[in-house]
Amino acid sequence: MTETIQLGGAKETGFFPRLRTIIGRRTEGRGVILLLVILAVLAFTQPLVFTALPVTIGRIALIGIVALGLTAVILMGELDLSVASTLAASGVVVAIIPDLRIAIPAALLMGIVVGIINAFFIAIVGIASFIASLGMLFALSGLAFVLSNEVPVSIANQDAGLAFGQPLFGPVTPRILLFFLVFIAIQLFVTKVKAGREFFAVGGNRQAAYDSGIPVKRRIFTGFIISGFVSALAGVIYTLELTVATPTAGSTVLLASFAAAIIGGNYLKGGRGSIIGTLIGASSLGVLQVALFLSGVQVPVQNTLIGAILLIAVITDPSSLRAISARVRATLPDRTKVEAQ
Amino acid sequence: MPSLTPPSGGTQRERKRGKMRKSRLILAPAAMLAASALILSGCAAEETTETTESAETESSSDDTTTEEAPAETFEVYALFPQGNDQAYGSTLIEPLQANGAELGINFTLSNSGYDATKQLAECEIAVAAQPDGIMLWPAVGSAVRPCLVAADNAGIPVWVINTDVGPADAPLTYGYSGPDTYGQGVASAELMCEAVDGEEVGIIQVNGAAGNGTAIDRDNGFTDHVEANCPNVTILAEQNADWTPAGAKQVAADMISAEGIENIGGIYAADDSMVDGAVQALEDLGEDASDYFITGIGNTKLGNPLVKEGKMYGTVFQSSVWEGENAPEYMHRVLTGEIAKGDRVTAYMPSVKVTAENADDPEVAPEW
Amino acid sequence: MAAVVEAKNITKAFGGVKAVDDVSVSVEAGEILAVVGENGAGKSTLMRILAGIETQDSGQVIVSGEVIPKSDAKASIDAGISLVHQELSLVPEMTVAENILLGSAPTTVGITRTRQMKQIAQAALEEIGVSVDLDERISKLSVALRQFVEIARAVARKPKVLILDEPTASLTPAETDYLLSMLQRLADRGMSIVYISHRIPEVFRLCDTVTILRDGKQISVLDVAKTTPQQVIDQMVGRELKKDLESKRSSSPGHVVLKAVGIRAEGVNDISLEVRAGEIIGLGGLVGAGRTELVRAIIGADPRKLGKVTLTVNGKTKVISSFESAVKAGVGYVPEERRTDGLALTMTVAENITLPNRKELSASGFQLARKIRTFADDLSKRVGLRPPEIDREAGQYSGGNQQKIVIAKWLGRRPALIVLDEPTRGVDVGAKAEIHRLVKELADNGTAVLVVSSDLPELLELADTIHVVRDGTITGTLSQEEADEKRVMSLAAGEQVENA
Ligand SMILES: Nc1ncnc2c1ncn2[C@@H]1O[C@H](COP(=O)(O)OP(=O)(O)OP(=O)(O)O)[C@@H](O)[C@H]1O
Ligand SMILES: [Mg+2]
């Protein structure tokens, strides 16, 4: 029998202690609480949110789809600011090519190419992702204007577009279906697939990932390709549903998708978070937006509220807490009194 | 078996647990904030209803003889791309709500910030809420079809304001009230031709935001009229700006330096704010704006003084109050069945020209 | 017997500095090789080259007769070289099992086989005799446990050679003891081990051969059985080490500078203590006993639940409520986690050293460049920074040298109270003696010193009085005369102190 050493607590046994540890390991806590509070209050003030559930879910899908792809990148501690303009540019591509059977693959391919270019600058050239994707943001929104000749472009096959907005079965429109497919695909990828799981390592401790032989650069490529592809898919959905591509499409998407990811407990520096969290974040935001719309609350007020919730989501991040509490104590009126002796 | 049990890790875990507790505590304000947001949203809705009610009670109790109480109240979702965040929107919304209250229409306003997809999403929600009617100010004129189809399927009448929908979409709506954007461009062109008075002149043209329907219509109206009626005016260059003075100043300065100031005799900008920017660009070059033929559209609080100062020859009045007052009237006629489906009514705001002669008249006092 | 792993004529320069200069090492199966040298001697760099993380300028790494490609971490791992890093190299938000199989999780068509992954991880942990919940996240583990998880990861890769870069720096004596016997067991089964440490006794207990590096050059390879610790140290340093002159300090303590009453905080349970001017108070105990938490609560770096702390300087007493007020009142702090808390890694040495002294070094808001340079230059020489180049980024220095920079930062300020948390972790013997001398000198000049150390000889050497902390309370106080290793240890471990 060999020697052993006991260093930490043993594995919890018993149902409730185990449940507690499992919950303690999740990152979505804040998102869940927020969503529950929102739903509870709405049950009294805006029951319409529930009766019009398909519309509410549609809204969540609209906000959430880009956020899902973005989360893949955020998990690695990178940012992709080009998601909204990828959406706009790919949306225009769908509209300017008359045959949808060519247009849709072309738009999706464009998303992949955008991801590859982003990743090239970040992983190979070594530019910070904030800057590289900011450059891409400008380049693509410029491209969207050029391709569309600066005017909204209607798709040739209007009927296909209008049909795309109709439910497939029950209340499920193609948008909602695609949203859930994307959710399941990315969720499985980052939880079950080795390469996806390694995103957490790339974001959590890049040096450790590198030292362990994880192909960090390849992972960064994968992440940005996911983000680009999903944004382009969103662009396709937007254009088909609207039957028109506008070069300014998705102007509110960038902030909303970051907000959904952050509220869902994703840590912007990477390594911590989850796709489910983003889904919850998008749900909170979507439900809130529907409720505020139905009540006719002015947009600036809506934005202020969403901003405040975002801020709270960020500062309730356990790791920011310590820094903030120290900061606050330091700036409070200094209680250093001089007691004469 | 020698087994060591130093308490290492204990405190570390302790500390973490403490932090988690704290984070949960801090969650409380988050939850409270969210709750207050929602309660606020509830209140906001109630408030608007209240104003309607109070307007109702007032009119019914005090002036039962002179003014008739609205027989019925209507719920209408107003899907706008701007609101109190912009001058035009806020000066339109005020008379809209006031007049709506009198007619028994309760407006729930939204602001999509010119995001067509957001407006479509809002339209979906509005349709799901099953109001008596929808008032649509399109974010993008050509991107309204899905919304109109959804409303049509649900049997909810749609009245369009500010930017009319295309001929293909028009049958899905009950009508339009608002500015004649093409006509405004024409009116501004008429002013330009009148000012130039037969001289051979090269001008530069500052259009509104790229892709915007109003910008496109005004551009067409202006260009068509100039081409057809005063060939002595040559449009040397045209560019889009973002409706702001700063944006227009930049664009105007670029065009002036490209074409050469000596070749330029006038400027047309699709909006008075942009005229202001263009005038600044001229003045930065040491030029006197009154030496140039300048016309705009809007007769805004920025534009009207330019006319009085002689810096701008003339502008075309776009009255937010006219639009705000008339929209509920037409909506009411739709809701009461006076305008039936298929009748499609188009009501244009008169494109009143404002020059130095009438700039002081109370009828054209700037509103926004 | 043939060498399992052989590094031939490895050379690596950073800028002008040759970190590793034509070094060759080899280990046989079952051999334990020690690599020793002063801070910055090039030990870590050499190991990182072996592990394929750093690219050598010239030279080859040969495993079982085959040359492995340069700077290919995966290839090195596959060839059988496994490195336990000097700085912890785990992913904080991933589980123990995932970290142990980081980059090498078993898969079927790309999908991780969780059960098999846990089995492998469990086997590796069992091999090193450590038990821990496989699903726990690393961020929730103690420093010692993280160290063992790293070792488990290295072992899980079934290496031919296991390299450990200062694995005992953050372990308690008991844990160290355990680690050493465990390594011995692995070696007995035929694994080759390369062991880096500044603790010479460990080398003599564990290793068969010792390679000595100095300034990147290989000085000698000695058979441990045929040499003495003093010989090794002399070769490392390249000069005669000054024997500690006067262990006893003359001055008697002055007035009470720090007075902490009834401190309660996370991991701290009602502790009171005083430190007088010119006095060195040591806090002994095991890693995780609550000493770091205690000193952080005292100086306001972490929140206190209860308790009052006052600092008396020049007859004026101030209440310490926040870290800012503590620094203002004259407190210097050298934290345990230098990389995260103590250093700005991308700033130069000069900038780091002068950070807390900016006021003194500026005239009406403008910083006096000349003055800053001489000031920083002087301090970096006093702590024995190698090389003493004050314009280099702090992040480019070796682990031990970074520690010296943190110490230098506060030495210059002549604080009323200095709090040192593990001040010589990862510091070489020569520099350690130097730092000890500096701390004593500070005390002799009237500074009150509070030092946390898990290094018993260090504590006994420095402290006038030792408080032993266990489970957040002081379990015993020993004067310098009373204190010896055995007493401190038994108080720390919670055993009864027999009155001999
Ligand atoms: N990334 C780098 N850039 C520049 N110089 C470096 C870098 N990494 C190491 N060095 C330099 O190489 C030399 C050797 O460093 P190394 O970390 O190998 O020392 P070490 O022997 O491990 O020291 P310690 O005992 O302090 O850990 C040092 O002078 C160090 O400053
Ligand atoms: Mg080292």
mmCIF file of C-alpha atoms and ligand atoms in Angstrom, chain C residues 14 19 38-45 86 166 198 387 392 396-401, ligand 1:
data_model
loop_
_atom_site.group_PDB
_atom_site.id
_atom_site.type_symbol
_atom_site.label_atom_id
_atom_site.label_comp_id
_atom_site.label_asym_id
_atom_site.label_seq_id
_atom_site.Cartn_x
_atom_site.Cartn_y
_atom_site.Cartn_z
ATOM 1 C CA PHE C 14 17.384 36.995 -25.003
ATOM 2 C CA ALA C 19 20.305 32.899 -20.677
ATOM 3 C CA GLU C 38 21.268 31.416 -8.632
ATOM 4 C CA ASN C 39 18.215 33.348 -9.760
ATOM 5 C CA GLY C 40 18.525 34.026 -13.435
ATOM 6 C CA ALA C 41 21.127 31.291 -13.935
ATOM 7 C CA GLY C 42 18.997 29.875 -16.763
ATOM 8 C CA LYS C 43 17.443 26.837 -15.104
ATOM 9 C CA SER C 44 13.858 27.534 -16.130
ATOM 10 C CA THR C 45 14.855 28.575 -19.618
ATOM 11 C CA GLN C 86 7.739 27.172 -11.867
ATOM 12 C CA GLU C 166 10.861 24.594 -7.933
ATOM 13 C CA HIS C 198 16.965 26.529 -4.224
ATOM 14 C CA PRO C 387 21.490 41.389 -14.158
ATOM 15 C CA ARG C 392 14.443 45.850 -18.617
ATOM 16 C CA GLN C 396 11.645 39.360 -18.433
ATOM 17 C CA TYR C 397 13.321 38.548 -15.145
ATOM 18 C CA SER C 398 13.489 35.072 -13.680
ATOM 19 C CA GLY C 399 11.085 34.168 -10.886
ATOM 20 C CA GLY C 400 13.499 34.822 -8.042
ATOM 21 C CA ASN C 401 14.639 38.111 -9.469
HETATM 22 N N1 LIG D 1 11.144 36.197 -22.057
HETATM 23 C C1 LIG D 1 12.355 36.675 -21.669
HETATM 24 N N2 LIG D 1 12.812 37.817 -22.205
HETATM 25 C C2 LIG D 1 14.013 38.313 -21.844
HETATM 26 N N3 LIG D 1 14.826 37.718 -20.951
HETATM 27 C C3 LIG D 1 14.441 36.565 -20.383
HETATM 28 C C4 LIG D 1 13.159 35.996 -20.700
HETATM 29 N N4 LIG D 1 13.007 34.863 -19.986
HETATM 30 C C5 LIG D 1 14.158 34.735 -19.244
HETATM 31 N N5 LIG D 1 15.003 35.759 -19.480
HETATM 32 C C6 LIG D 1 16.321 35.936 -18.872
HETATM 33 O O1 LIG D 1 17.041 34.741 -18.954
HETATM 34 C C7 LIG D 1 17.813 34.522 -17.801
HETATM 35 C C8 LIG D 1 17.536 33.165 -17.195
HETATM 36 O O2 LIG D 1 16.214 33.125 -16.669
HETATM 37 P P1 LIG D 1 15.592 31.824 -15.991
HETATM 38 O O3 LIG D 1 14.172 32.111 -15.762
HETATM 39 O O4 LIG D 1 15.924 30.660 -16.801
HETATM 40 O O5 LIG D 1 16.373 31.771 -14.601
HETATM 41 P P2 LIG D 1 16.234 30.723 -13.419
HETATM 42 O O6 LIG D 1 17.534 30.086 -13.302
HETATM 43 O O7 LIG D 1 15.060 29.868 -13.643
HETATM 44 O O8 LIG D 1 16.002 31.692 -12.181
HETATM 45 P P3 LIG D 1 15.055 31.542 -10.881
HETATM 46 O O9 LIG D 1 15.745 30.718 -9.916
HETATM 47 O O10 LIG D 1 14.925 32.922 -10.401
HETATM 48 O O11 LIG D 1 13.763 30.969 -11.351
HETATM 49 C C9 LIG D 1 17.514 35.663 -16.855
HETATM 50 O O12 LIG D 1 18.548 36.617 -16.969
HETATM 51 C C10 LIG D 1 16.240 36.225 -17.386
HETATM 52 O O13 LIG D 1 16.176 37.596 -17.131
#
